[in-house]
């Protein structure tokens, strides 16, 4: 149980285009999902918290107009990188917190998406 | 920024050896320490969550300890096996991750 999928697993796009990444909880409902980014040799950095039915909460320094998050259902959150540039190339990974769990519990991660912007 | 540091960065051990890694973190405003196991091309898998000073958790050959006063946690693997090869991540207060320790177990 507690499986999270991400799609696509990797994507290459041209500079200036937008890319959408999907995060799905397959066997549980998640009112809260999280989006992280990891640059080479760095740690996972929390970008934003996605709440079902409401606006996402962004971490300091993360541009909300560039990284659009939509959490329209209890099993799906999407991250859209708008007008992507080479510096947005990174590994993006989501996680989901099962409905009703406290913050001490594990978050269940997807396998991540490798974005390369040419 | 609350820095979580892990050491060593990478480690190669022979099958059967026991090993351990360290996760250091700021001890102020601490409430939880998570350990994850992350195999290449897979999702990070939760191993342990610890909250209290002196906590010890065990799962098979893997165990972890927590010292919240001095801000560190140790992860131990007894009798390493090739399938233990992975990156081991720790996270302070759920969201603040270290860069991980990459373990390779040589058959």
PDB file of N, CA, C and O in Angstrom, chain A residues 11 29-30 69 72 75-76 79 83 86 100 104:
ATOM      1  N   UNK A  11      11.649  14.148 -18.786  1.00  0.00           N
ATOM      2  CA  UNK A  11      11.152  14.992 -19.871  1.00  0.00           C
ATOM      3  C   UNK A  11      12.254  15.949 -20.304  1.00  0.00           C
ATOM      4  O   UNK A  11      12.985  16.480 -19.465  1.00  0.00           O
ATOM      5  N   UNK A  29      -6.036   8.239  -0.282  1.00  0.00           N
ATOM      6  CA  UNK A  29      -6.397   9.621  -0.556  1.00  0.00           C
ATOM      7  C   UNK A  29      -5.468  10.552   0.208  1.00  0.00           C
ATOM      8  O   UNK A  29      -5.099  10.273   1.353  1.00  0.00           O
ATOM      9  N   UNK A  30      -5.108  11.632  -0.427  1.00  0.00           N
ATOM     10  CA  UNK A  30      -4.139  12.554   0.148  1.00  0.00           C
ATOM     11  C   UNK A  30      -4.670  13.974   0.068  1.00  0.00           C
ATOM     12  O   UNK A  30      -4.771  14.539  -1.022  1.00  0.00           O
ATOM     13  N   UNK A  69       0.858  24.990  -9.155  1.00  0.00           N
ATOM     14  CA  UNK A  69       0.442  23.741  -8.536  1.00  0.00           C
ATOM     15  C   UNK A  69      -1.065  23.681  -8.465  1.00  0.00           C
ATOM     16  O   UNK A  69      -1.724  24.636  -8.044  1.00  0.00           O
ATOM     17  N   UNK A  72      -6.484  19.197  -7.564  1.00  0.00           N
ATOM     18  CA  UNK A  72      -7.922  19.237  -7.812  1.00  0.00           C
ATOM     19  C   UNK A  72      -8.681  18.052  -7.240  1.00  0.00           C
ATOM     20  O   UNK A  72      -9.902  18.094  -7.130  1.00  0.00           O
ATOM     21  N   UNK A  75      -6.420  12.524  -5.069  1.00  0.00           N
ATOM     22  CA  UNK A  75      -5.397  11.592  -5.520  1.00  0.00           C
ATOM     23  C   UNK A  75      -4.461  12.190  -6.564  1.00  0.00           C
ATOM     24  O   UNK A  75      -3.575  11.497  -7.051  1.00  0.00           O
ATOM     25  N   UNK A  76      -4.625  13.459  -6.894  1.00  0.00           N
ATOM     26  CA  UNK A  76      -3.815  14.025  -7.970  1.00  0.00           C
ATOM     27  C   UNK A  76      -3.396  15.451  -7.665  1.00  0.00           C
ATOM     28  O   UNK A  76      -4.218  16.308  -7.344  1.00  0.00           O
ATOM     29  N   UNK A  79       2.234  19.768 -11.012  1.00  0.00           N
ATOM     30  CA  UNK A  79       3.188  20.873 -10.975  1.00  0.00           C
ATOM     31  C   UNK A  79       3.477  21.259 -12.420  1.00  0.00           C
ATOM     32  O   UNK A  79       3.906  20.407 -13.204  1.00  0.00           O
ATOM     33  N   UNK A  83       7.199  28.473 -18.784  1.00  0.00           N
ATOM     34  CA  UNK A  83       8.308  29.133 -19.450  1.00  0.00           C
ATOM     35  C   UNK A  83       9.647  28.626 -18.902  1.00  0.00           C
ATOM     36  O   UNK A  83      10.446  29.377 -18.340  1.00  0.00           O
ATOM     37  N   UNK A  86      16.861  26.706 -18.855  1.00  0.00           N
ATOM     38  CA  UNK A  86      17.858  25.694 -18.478  1.00  0.00           C
ATOM     39  C   UNK A  86      18.119  25.604 -16.971  1.00  0.00           C
ATOM     40  O   UNK A  86      18.354  24.512 -16.456  1.00  0.00           O
ATOM     41  N   UNK A 100      -5.793  12.165   7.136  1.00  0.00           N
ATOM     42  CA  UNK A 100      -5.987  11.830   8.541  1.00  0.00           C
ATOM     43  C   UNK A 100      -4.715  11.575   9.317  1.00  0.00           C
ATOM     44  O   UNK A 100      -4.745  11.428  10.523  1.00  0.00           O
ATOM     45  N   UNK A 104       3.865  13.638  12.110  1.00  0.00           N
ATOM     46  CA  UNK A 104       4.995  12.792  12.497  1.00  0.00           C
ATOM     47  C   UNK A 104       5.136  11.598  11.552  1.00  0.00           C
ATOM     48  O   UNK A 104       6.156  10.965  11.518  1.00  0.00           O
TER      49      UNK A 104
END
